[in-house]
Structure formats: structure tokens, C-alpha cells
Amino acid sequence: QITAHEVNIPYESRVAYLNRLEEDLYRDFQALNVEKVSSGNQTATAINAAYQPFDTKADAFEYQVLQFWKRLAPICGVDAPITFTRNRVANRQEEVNMILACAEYLDEETIIRQLCNILGIADAADSVIEARAARDVERLAYGEAEDETEEPEDELEAEG
């Protein structure tokens, strides 16, 4: 007589162990869990908190690279500074609203620089500031020219 046996492979313990390994990687090796950052409607503070371990590790790495570059640059005859740019998921709307809420306490240049930085166009901040200044000068010149043309008309009406 033949009897059927069901064979269950115990995999639950392996799944639990893999989940624990994943959590340990994020915690111990300061890796970034993108799933937690991108899930739902996160606030800017929550996003920045999720990036903190990653930033700490990147800061340590950048320090090492800068020390290496300071020694290598003179040998190569290069005098260019080295800069680092970090890309991250962010709640930009919240960051923009925060800058605009503080706008009455900040000068225009600071506001423009901060907004360009949030939008990822920090390199274009100088040209945006120059273009805005040129528009202001243009408006001022146009306004003065308009006032000059109105004065003679007012004088003519007063004489007439």
C-alpha cells in the first residue's frame, strides 16, 4: 500500500533571517532604505531623518576623498577645488513653503539662492539674480520715463 506524504520545506525561519539581515544592513552599515523614504506622503523632516545615517557615512567618505585630493592635486599641478553634490528624495513643496513663509525676514538674494538649491539648479542662482536685477532696473527706468512724459501733459492741462 502506498501512502502520500506531504513535504513542507521550512522557509519561514529563512525569511525572518533575511528580513533581519536587511534591517541590520540599513542600521549597522548606514545604508538608505529607499522604500521607507518614498512610501506615502512623507514630511521633509521624516525624509531628512531617513537620510541621516547615509549622510553621516557620506561625510566620512568625503573627508577621506578630500584629504587624498589635497595631497594629489599639487602633484598633478591641479588647483581646482573638489565639490560633492548629493541627490535625495525630498518633499520639495514643503521646503518651498518653508522658504516662502520666512520670505519677509530674508533678502531677495537669499530667497532666490534657497529656491534654486531646492529645485536643483543652484548653479543658475547667479544668473537668476542678475536677470531679476536687470528687470528691476528696466522697470525703474521705464517708470521714470513714464513719469517724465506725464509731467508735461499735466503742465499743459494746467495752462489750458
CSV table of N, CA and C in Angstrom, one decimal:
chain,number,residue,atom,x,y,z
A,1,GLN,N,0.8,-1.2,0.0
A,1,GLN,CA,0.0,0.0,0.0
A,1,GLN,C,0.9,1.2,0.0
A,2,ILE,N,0.5,2.2,-0.8
A,2,ILE,CA,1.3,3.5,-0.9
A,2,ILE,C,0.5,4.6,-0.2
A,3,THR,N,1.3,5.3,0.6
A,3,THR,CA,0.7,6.4,1.3
A,3,THR,C,1.3,7.7,0.9
A,4,ALA,N,0.6,8.7,0.7
A,4,ALA,CA,1.1,10.0,0.3
A,4,ALA,C,1.6,10.8,1.5
A,5,HIS,N,2.7,11.4,1.3
A,5,HIS,CA,3.3,12.2,2.3
A,5,HIS,C,3.4,13.7,1.8
A,6,GLU,N,3.1,14.6,2.6
A,6,GLU,CA,3.3,16.0,2.2
A,6,GLU,C,4.6,16.5,2.8
A,7,VAL,N,5.4,17.1,1.9
A,7,VAL,CA,6.7,17.5,2.4
A,7,VAL,C,6.6,19.1,2.4
A,8,ASN,N,6.8,19.6,3.6
A,8,ASN,CA,6.8,21.1,3.8
A,8,ASN,C,8.2,21.5,4.1
A,9,ILE,N,8.7,22.4,3.3
A,9,ILE,CA,10.0,22.9,3.4
A,9,ILE,C,10.0,24.1,4.4
A,10,PRO,N,10.7,24.0,5.5
A,10,PRO,CA,10.6,25.1,6.5
A,10,PRO,C,11.4,26.3,5.9
A,11,TYR,N,10.6,27.3,5.5
A,11,TYR,CA,11.3,28.5,4.9
A,11,TYR,C,11.0,29.8,5.7
A,12,GLU,N,10.1,29.7,6.7
A,12,GLU,CA,9.7,30.8,7.5
A,12,GLU,C,10.9,31.4,8.2
A,13,SER,N,11.7,30.5,8.8
A,13,SER,CA,12.9,31.0,9.5
A,13,SER,C,13.9,31.6,8.6
A,14,ARG,N,14.0,31.2,7.4
A,14,ARG,CA,14.9,31.8,6.4
A,14,ARG,C,14.4,33.2,6.1
A,15,VAL,N,13.1,33.4,5.9
A,15,VAL,CA,12.6,34.7,5.5
A,15,VAL,C,12.8,35.6,6.7
A,16,ALA,N,12.5,35.2,7.9
A,16,ALA,CA,12.8,36.0,9.1
A,16,ALA,C,14.2,36.4,9.2
A,17,TYR,N,15.1,35.5,8.9
A,17,TYR,CA,16.6,35.8,9.0
A,17,TYR,C,17.0,36.8,7.9
A,18,LEU,N,16.4,36.6,6.7
A,18,LEU,CA,16.8,37.6,5.6
A,18,LEU,C,16.2,39.0,6.0
A,19,ASN,N,15.0,39.1,6.5
A,19,ASN,CA,14.5,40.4,6.9
A,19,ASN,C,15.4,41.0,8.0
A,20,ARG,N,15.8,40.2,8.9
A,20,ARG,CA,16.7,40.7,10.0
A,20,ARG,C,18.0,41.2,9.4
A,21,LEU,N,18.6,40.5,8.4
A,21,LEU,CA,19.8,40.9,7.8
A,21,LEU,C,19.6,42.2,7.1
A,22,GLU,N,18.5,42.4,6.4
A,22,GLU,CA,18.2,43.6,5.7
A,22,GLU,C,18.2,44.8,6.7
A,23,GLU,N,17.5,44.6,7.8
A,23,GLU,CA,17.4,45.7,8.8
A,23,GLU,C,18.7,46.0,9.3
A,24,ASP,N,19.6,45.0,9.6
A,24,ASP,CA,20.9,45.2,10.1
A,24,ASP,C,21.8,46.0,9.1
A,25,LEU,N,21.6,45.7,7.8
A,25,LEU,CA,22.4,46.4,6.8
A,25,LEU,C,22.0,47.9,6.9
A,26,TYR,N,20.7,48.2,6.9
A,26,TYR,CA,20.3,49.6,7.0
A,26,TYR,C,20.8,50.3,8.3
A,27,ARG,N,20.8,49.6,9.4
A,27,ARG,CA,21.2,50.2,10.7
A,27,ARG,C,22.7,50.2,10.8
A,28,ASP,N,23.3,49.1,10.7
A,28,ASP,CA,24.7,49.0,11.0
A,28,ASP,C,25.7,49.6,10.0
A,29,PHE,N,25.3,49.5,8.7
A,29,PHE,CA,26.2,50.0,7.6
A,29,PHE,C,25.7,51.3,7.1
A,30,GLN,N,24.8,51.9,7.8
A,30,GLN,CA,24.3,53.3,7.4
A,30,GLN,C,23.8,53.4,6.0
A,31,ALA,N,23.1,52.3,5.5
A,31,ALA,CA,22.6,52.3,4.2
A,31,ALA,C,21.2,53.0,4.2
A,32,LEU,N,20.7,53.4,3.1
A,32,LEU,CA,19.5,54.1,3.0
A,32,LEU,C,18.4,53.2,2.5
A,33,ASN,N,17.3,53.1,3.3
A,33,ASN,CA,16.2,52.3,2.9
A,33,ASN,C,15.2,53.2,2.1
A,34,VAL,N,15.3,53.1,0.8
A,34,VAL,CA,14.5,54.0,-0.1
A,34,VAL,C,13.0,53.7,0.0
A,35,GLU,N,12.7,52.4,0.3
A,35,GLU,CA,11.3,52.1,0.4
A,35,GLU,C,10.6,52.9,1.5
A,36,LYS,N,11.3,53.1,2.6
A,36,LYS,CA,10.7,53.8,3.7
A,36,LYS,C,10.6,55.3,3.4
A,37,VAL,N,11.6,55.8,2.6
A,37,VAL,CA,11.6,57.3,2.3
A,37,VAL,C,10.5,57.6,1.3
A,38,SER,N,10.3,56.7,0.3
A,38,SER,CA,9.4,57.0,-0.8
A,38,SER,C,8.0,56.5,-0.6
A,39,SER,N,7.7,55.9,0.5
A,39,SER,CA,6.4,55.4,0.7
A,39,SER,C,5.5,56.5,1.3
A,40,GLY,N,4.4,56.7,0.8
A,40,GLY,CA,3.4,57.6,1.3
A,40,GLY,C,3.8,59.0,1.2
A,41,ASN,N,3.1,59.9,1.9
A,41,ASN,CA,3.3,61.3,1.9
A,41,ASN,C,4.2,61.7,3.1
A,42,GLN,N,5.5,61.6,2.9
A,42,GLN,CA,6.5,61.9,3.9
A,42,GLN,C,6.7,63.4,4.1
A,43,THR,N,7.0,63.8,5.3
A,43,THR,CA,7.3,65.2,5.5
A,43,THR,C,8.8,65.4,5.3
A,44,ALA,N,9.2,66.6,5.1
A,44,ALA,CA,10.7,66.9,4.8
A,44,ALA,C,11.5,66.4,6.0
A,45,THR,N,11.0,66.6,7.2
A,45,THR,CA,11.7,66.2,8.4
A,45,THR,C,11.9,64.7,8.5
A,46,ALA,N,10.9,63.9,8.1
A,46,ALA,CA,11.0,62.5,8.1
A,46,ALA,C,12.0,62.0,7.0
A,47,ILE,N,11.9,62.7,5.9
A,47,ILE,CA,12.9,62.3,4.8
A,47,ILE,C,14.3,62.6,5.2
A,48,ASN,N,14.5,63.8,5.8
A,48,ASN,CA,15.9,64.1,6.3
A,48,ASN,C,16.4,63.2,7.4
A,49,ALA,N,15.5,62.8,8.2
A,49,ALA,CA,15.8,61.8,9.3
A,49,ALA,C,16.2,60.5,8.7
A,50,ALA,N,15.5,60.1,7.6
A,50,ALA,CA,15.9,58.8,7.0
A,50,ALA,C,17.2,58.9,6.3
A,51,TYR,N,17.6,60.0,5.8
A,51,TYR,CA,18.9,60.2,5.1
A,51,TYR,C,20.1,60.4,6.1
A,52,GLN,N,19.8,60.7,7.4
A,52,GLN,CA,20.9,61.0,8.3
A,52,GLN,C,22.0,59.9,8.4
A,53,PRO,N,21.7,58.6,8.5
A,53,PRO,CA,22.8,57.7,8.6
A,53,PRO,C,23.6,57.7,7.3
A,54,PHE,N,22.9,57.8,6.2
A,54,PHE,CA,23.6,57.8,4.9
A,54,PHE,C,24.5,59.1,4.8
A,55,ASP,N,24.0,60.2,5.2
A,55,ASP,CA,24.8,61.4,5.2
A,55,ASP,C,26.0,61.3,6.1
A,56,THR,N,25.8,60.7,7.2
A,56,THR,CA,27.0,60.5,8.1
A,56,THR,C,28.1,59.7,7.5
A,57,LYS,N,27.7,58.6,6.8
A,57,LYS,CA,28.6,57.8,6.1
A,57,LYS,C,29.3,58.5,5.0
A,58,ALA,N,28.5,59.3,4.2
A,58,ALA,CA,29.0,60.0,3.1
A,58,ALA,C,29.9,61.1,3.5
A,59,ASP,N,29.7,61.8,4.7
A,59,ASP,CA,30.5,62.8,5.2
A,59,ASP,C,31.9,62.2,5.5
A,60,ALA,N,31.9,61.0,6.1
A,60,ALA,CA,33.2,60.4,6.4
A,60,ALA,C,34.0,60.0,5.2
A,61,PHE,N,33.3,59.5,4.1
A,61,PHE,CA,33.9,59.2,2.9
A,61,PHE,C,34.4,60.5,2.2
A,62,GLU,N,33.6,61.5,2.2
A,62,GLU,CA,34.0,62.8,1.5
A,62,GLU,C,35.3,63.3,2.2
A,63,TYR,N,35.4,63.2,3.5
A,63,TYR,CA,36.6,63.7,4.2
A,63,TYR,C,37.8,62.9,3.7
A,64,GLN,N,37.7,61.6,3.6
A,64,GLN,CA,38.8,60.8,3.1
A,64,GLN,C,39.2,61.2,1.7
A,65,VAL,N,38.2,61.5,0.8
A,65,VAL,CA,38.5,61.9,-0.6
A,65,VAL,C,39.1,63.2,-0.6
A,66,LEU,N,38.7,64.2,0.2
A,66,LEU,CA,39.3,65.5,0.3
A,66,LEU,C,40.7,65.5,0.7
A,67,GLN,N,41.0,64.6,1.7
A,67,GLN,CA,42.4,64.5,2.2
A,67,GLN,C,43.3,63.9,1.1
A,68,PHE,N,42.8,63.0,0.4
A,68,PHE,CA,43.5,62.4,-0.7
A,68,PHE,C,43.7,63.4,-1.8
A,69,TRP,N,42.7,64.2,-2.1
A,69,TRP,CA,42.8,65.2,-3.2
A,69,TRP,C,43.8,66.3,-2.8
A,70,LYS,N,43.8,66.7,-1.6
A,70,LYS,CA,44.7,67.8,-1.1
A,70,LYS,C,46.2,67.3,-1.3
A,71,ARG,N,46.5,66.1,-1.3
A,71,ARG,CA,47.8,65.6,-1.5
A,71,ARG,C,48.1,65.3,-3.0
A,72,LEU,N,47.1,64.9,-3.7
A,72,LEU,CA,47.2,64.5,-5.1
A,72,LEU,C,47.3,65.8,-6.0
A,73,ALA,N,46.5,66.8,-5.7
A,73,ALA,CA,46.4,67.9,-6.6
A,73,ALA,C,47.7,68.6,-6.8
A,74,PRO,N,48.5,68.9,-5.8
A,74,PRO,CA,49.8,69.5,-6.1
A,74,PRO,C,50.7,68.7,-6.9
A,75,ILE,N,50.7,67.4,-6.8
A,75,ILE,CA,51.5,66.5,-7.6
A,75,ILE,C,51.1,66.6,-9.1
A,76,CYS,N,49.8,66.7,-9.3
A,76,CYS,CA,49.3,66.8,-10.7
A,76,CYS,C,49.3,68.2,-11.3
A,77,GLY,N,49.5,69.2,-10.4
A,77,GLY,CA,49.5,70.5,-10.8
A,77,GLY,C,48.1,71.1,-11.1
A,78,VAL,N,47.2,70.6,-10.4
A,78,VAL,CA,45.8,71.0,-10.5
A,78,VAL,C,45.4,71.9,-9.3
A,79,ASP,N,44.8,73.0,-9.6
A,79,ASP,CA,44.4,73.9,-8.5
A,79,ASP,C,42.9,74.0,-8.3
A,80,ALA,N,42.2,73.1,-8.8
A,80,ALA,CA,40.7,73.1,-8.8
A,80,ALA,C,40.2,72.5,-7.5
A,81,PRO,N,39.2,73.2,-6.9
A,81,PRO,CA,38.6,72.6,-5.7
A,81,PRO,C,37.7,71.4,-6.0
A,82,ILE,N,37.4,70.6,-5.1
A,82,ILE,CA,36.6,69.4,-5.4
A,82,ILE,C,35.3,69.7,-4.6
A,83,THR,N,34.1,69.4,-5.2
A,83,THR,CA,32.8,69.6,-4.5
A,83,THR,C,32.0,68.3,-4.7
A,84,PHE,N,31.1,68.1,-3.8
A,84,PHE,CA,30.2,67.0,-3.8
A,84,PHE,C,28.8,67.5,-3.8
A,85,THR,N,28.0,66.8,-4.6
A,85,THR,CA,26.5,67.1,-4.6
A,85,THR,C,25.8,65.8,-4.3
A,86,ARG,N,24.8,65.9,-3.4
A,86,ARG,CA,24.0,64.7,-3.0
A,86,ARG,C,22.6,64.9,-3.5
A,87,ASN,N,22.1,63.9,-4.2
A,87,ASN,CA,20.8,63.8,-4.6
A,87,ASN,C,19.9,63.0,-3.6
A,88,ARG,N,18.7,63.5,-3.4
A,88,ARG,CA,17.9,62.8,-2.5
A,88,ARG,C,16.4,63.0,-2.8
A,89,VAL,N,15.6,62.1,-2.4
A,89,VAL,CA,14.2,62.2,-2.5
A,89,VAL,C,13.8,63.3,-1.4
A,90,ALA,N,12.9,64.2,-1.8
A,90,ALA,CA,12.5,65.2,-0.9
A,90,ALA,C,11.1,65.7,-1.1
A,91,ASN,N,10.5,66.2,-0.1
A,91,ASN,CA,9.2,66.8,-0.2
A,91,ASN,C,9.5,68.3,-0.5
A,92,ARG,N,9.7,68.6,-1.8
A,92,ARG,CA,10.1,69.9,-2.2
A,92,ARG,C,9.0,70.9,-1.9
A,93,GLN,N,7.7,70.6,-2.0
A,93,GLN,CA,6.7,71.5,-1.8
A,93,GLN,C,6.7,72.1,-0.3
A,94,GLU,N,7.0,71.2,0.6
A,94,GLU,CA,7.1,71.6,2.0
A,94,GLU,C,8.3,72.5,2.2
A,95,GLU,N,9.5,72.2,1.5
A,95,GLU,CA,10.6,73.0,1.7
A,95,GLU,C,10.4,74.4,1.0
A,96,VAL,N,9.8,74.4,-0.1
A,96,VAL,CA,9.5,75.7,-0.8
A,96,VAL,C,8.6,76.5,0.1
A,97,ASN,N,7.5,75.9,0.7
A,97,ASN,CA,6.6,76.6,1.5
A,97,ASN,C,7.3,77.2,2.8
A,98,MET,N,8.3,76.5,3.3
A,98,MET,CA,9.0,76.9,4.4
A,98,MET,C,9.9,78.2,4.1
A,99,ILE,N,10.5,78.2,2.9
A,99,ILE,CA,11.3,79.3,2.5
A,99,ILE,C,10.3,80.5,2.3
A,100,LEU,N,9.2,80.3,1.6
A,100,LEU,CA,8.3,81.4,1.4
A,100,LEU,C,7.6,81.9,2.6
A,101,ALA,N,7.5,81.1,3.6
A,101,ALA,CA,7.0,81.6,4.9
A,101,ALA,C,7.9,82.5,5.6
A,102,CYS,N,9.2,82.3,5.4
A,102,CYS,CA,10.3,83.1,6.0
A,102,CYS,C,10.7,84.3,5.1
A,103,ALA,N,10.0,84.4,4.0
A,103,ALA,CA,10.4,85.4,3.0
A,103,ALA,C,10.5,86.8,3.5
A,104,GLU,N,9.6,87.2,4.4
A,104,GLU,CA,9.5,88.6,4.9
A,104,GLU,C,10.8,88.9,5.8
A,105,TYR,N,11.4,87.8,6.3
A,105,TYR,CA,12.6,88.0,7.1
A,105,TYR,C,13.9,87.9,6.3
A,106,LEU,N,13.9,87.5,5.1
A,106,LEU,CA,15.0,87.2,4.2
A,106,LEU,C,15.1,88.2,3.1
A,107,ASP,N,16.4,88.4,2.6
A,107,ASP,CA,16.5,89.3,1.5
A,107,ASP,C,16.3,88.5,0.2
A,108,GLU,N,16.1,89.2,-0.9
A,108,GLU,CA,15.7,88.5,-2.2
A,108,GLU,C,16.7,87.5,-2.6
A,109,GLU,N,18.0,87.9,-2.5
A,109,GLU,CA,19.1,87.0,-3.0
A,109,GLU,C,19.1,85.7,-2.2
A,110,THR,N,18.9,85.8,-0.9
A,110,THR,CA,18.9,84.5,-0.1
A,110,THR,C,17.7,83.6,-0.5
A,111,ILE,N,16.5,84.3,-0.7
A,111,ILE,CA,15.3,83.5,-1.2
A,111,ILE,C,15.6,82.8,-2.5
A,112,ILE,N,16.1,83.6,-3.5
A,112,ILE,CA,16.4,83.0,-4.8
A,112,ILE,C,17.4,81.9,-4.7
A,113,ARG,N,18.5,82.1,-3.9
A,113,ARG,CA,19.5,81.0,-3.8
A,113,ARG,C,18.9,79.8,-3.2
A,114,GLN,N,18.1,79.9,-2.1
A,114,GLN,CA,17.5,78.8,-1.5
A,114,GLN,C,16.5,78.0,-2.4
A,115,LEU,N,15.7,78.8,-3.1
A,115,LEU,CA,14.7,78.2,-4.0
A,115,LEU,C,15.5,77.4,-5.1
A,116,CYS,N,16.5,78.0,-5.7
A,116,CYS,CA,17.3,77.4,-6.7
A,116,CYS,C,17.9,76.1,-6.2
A,117,ASN,N,18.4,76.2,-5.0
A,117,ASN,CA,19.0,75.0,-4.3
A,117,ASN,C,18.0,73.9,-4.2
A,118,ILE,N,16.8,74.2,-3.7
A,118,ILE,CA,15.7,73.2,-3.6
A,118,ILE,C,15.4,72.6,-4.9
A,119,LEU,N,15.3,73.4,-6.0
A,119,LEU,CA,14.9,72.9,-7.3
A,119,LEU,C,16.0,72.2,-8.0
A,120,GLY,N,17.2,72.2,-7.4
A,120,GLY,CA,18.4,71.5,-8.0
A,120,GLY,C,19.1,72.3,-9.1
A,121,ILE,N,18.9,73.6,-9.1
A,121,ILE,CA,19.5,74.5,-10.1
A,121,ILE,C,20.4,75.5,-9.4
A,122,ALA,N,21.1,75.1,-8.4
A,122,ALA,CA,21.9,76.1,-7.6
A,122,ALA,C,23.0,76.8,-8.4
A,123,ASP,N,23.4,76.1,-9.5
A,123,ASP,CA,24.4,76.8,-10.4
A,123,ASP,C,23.9,77.9,-11.1
A,124,ALA,N,22.6,78.0,-11.3
A,124,ALA,CA,21.9,79.0,-12.1
A,124,ALA,C,21.5,80.2,-11.2
A,125,ALA,N,21.7,80.1,-9.9
A,125,ALA,CA,21.2,81.2,-9.0
A,125,ALA,C,21.8,82.5,-9.3
A,126,ASP,N,23.1,82.6,-9.7
A,126,ASP,CA,23.7,83.9,-10.0
A,126,ASP,C,23.0,84.5,-11.2
A,127,SER,N,22.7,83.7,-12.2
A,127,SER,CA,22.1,84.3,-13.5
A,127,SER,C,20.7,84.7,-13.2
A,128,VAL,N,20.0,83.9,-12.3
A,128,VAL,CA,18.6,84.3,-11.9
A,128,VAL,C,18.6,85.6,-11.2
A,129,ILE,N,19.5,85.8,-10.3
A,129,ILE,CA,19.6,87.1,-9.5
A,129,ILE,C,20.0,88.2,-10.5
A,130,GLU,N,20.9,88.0,-11.4
A,130,GLU,CA,21.3,89.1,-12.4
A,130,GLU,C,20.1,89.4,-13.3
A,131,ALA,N,19.3,88.4,-13.7
A,131,ALA,CA,18.2,88.7,-14.6
A,131,ALA,C,17.1,89.4,-13.8
A,132,ARG,N,16.9,89.1,-12.6
A,132,ARG,CA,15.9,89.8,-11.7
A,132,ARG,C,16.3,91.3,-11.5
A,133,ALA,N,17.6,91.5,-11.3
A,133,ALA,CA,18.1,92.8,-11.1
A,133,ALA,C,18.0,93.6,-12.4
A,134,ALA,N,18.2,93.0,-13.5
A,134,ALA,CA,18.1,93.7,-14.8
A,134,ALA,C,16.6,94.1,-15.0
A,135,ARG,N,15.7,93.2,-14.7
A,135,ARG,CA,14.3,93.5,-14.8
A,135,ARG,C,13.9,94.7,-13.9
A,136,ASP,N,14.4,94.7,-12.7
A,136,ASP,CA,14.1,95.8,-11.7
A,136,ASP,C,14.6,97.1,-12.3
A,137,VAL,N,15.8,97.1,-12.8
A,137,VAL,CA,16.4,98.3,-13.4
A,137,VAL,C,15.5,98.8,-14.6
A,138,GLU,N,15.1,97.8,-15.4
A,138,GLU,CA,14.3,98.1,-16.6
A,138,GLU,C,13.0,98.7,-16.1
A,139,ARG,N,12.3,98.1,-15.1
A,139,ARG,CA,11.1,98.7,-14.6
A,139,ARG,C,11.3,100.1,-14.0
A,140,LEU,N,12.4,100.3,-13.3
A,140,LEU,CA,12.6,101.6,-12.7
A,140,LEU,C,12.8,102.6,-13.8
A,141,ALA,N,13.6,102.3,-14.9
A,141,ALA,CA,13.9,103.2,-16.0
A,141,ALA,C,12.6,103.4,-16.7
A,142,TYR,N,11.8,102.4,-17.0
A,142,TYR,CA,10.5,102.6,-17.7
A,142,TYR,C,9.6,103.5,-16.9
A,143,GLY,N,9.5,103.3,-15.6
A,143,GLY,CA,8.7,104.1,-14.7
A,143,GLY,C,9.1,105.5,-14.7
A,144,GLU,N,10.4,105.8,-14.7
A,144,GLU,CA,10.9,107.2,-14.7
A,144,GLU,C,10.6,107.8,-16.0
A,145,ALA,N,10.7,107.1,-17.1
A,145,ALA,CA,10.4,107.6,-18.4
A,145,ALA,C,9.0,108.0,-18.5
A,146,GLU,N,8.1,107.1,-18.0
A,146,GLU,CA,6.7,107.3,-18.0
A,146,GLU,C,6.3,108.6,-17.2
A,147,ASP,N,7.0,108.7,-16.0
A,147,ASP,CA,6.7,109.9,-15.2
A,147,ASP,C,7.1,111.2,-15.9
A,148,GLU,N,8.2,111.2,-16.7
A,148,GLU,CA,8.7,112.4,-17.4
A,148,GLU,C,7.7,112.8,-18.5
A,149,THR,N,7.1,111.8,-19.1
A,149,THR,CA,6.1,112.1,-20.2
A,149,THR,C,4.8,112.6,-19.6
A,150,GLU,N,4.5,112.2,-18.4
A,150,GLU,CA,3.2,112.7,-17.8
A,150,GLU,C,3.3,114.1,-17.3
A,151,GLU,N,4.5,114.5,-16.9
A,151,GLU,CA,4.6,115.9,-16.3
A,151,GLU,C,4.3,117.0,-17.3
A,152,PRO,N,4.8,116.9,-18.5
A,152,PRO,CA,4.4,118.0,-19.5
A,152,PRO,C,2.9,118.0,-19.8
A,153,GLU,N,2.3,116.8,-19.8
A,153,GLU,CA,0.9,116.7,-20.1
A,153,GLU,C,0.1,117.4,-18.9
A,154,ASP,N,0.6,117.2,-17.7
A,154,ASP,CA,-0.1,117.8,-16.5
A,154,ASP,C,0.1,119.4,-16.6
A,155,GLU,N,1.3,119.8,-17.0
A,155,GLU,CA,1.5,121.2,-17.2
A,155,GLU,C,0.7,121.8,-18.2
A,156,LEU,N,0.5,121.1,-19.4
A,156,LEU,CA,-0.4,121.6,-20.5
A,156,LEU,C,-1.8,121.8,-20.0
A,157,GLU,N,-2.3,120.8,-19.3
A,157,GLU,CA,-3.7,120.8,-18.8
A,157,GLU,C,-3.9,122.0,-17.8
A,158,ALA,N,-2.9,122.3,-17.0
A,158,ALA,CA,-2.9,123.3,-16.0
A,158,ALA,C,-3.0,124.7,-16.7
A,159,GLU,N,-2.2,124.8,-17.8
A,159,GLU,CA,-2.1,126.0,-18.6
A,159,GLU,C,-3.4,126.3,-19.4
A,160,GLY,N,-4.0,125.2,-19.9
A,160,GLY,CA,-5.1,125.3,-20.8
A,160,GLY,C,-6.4,125.5,-20.1
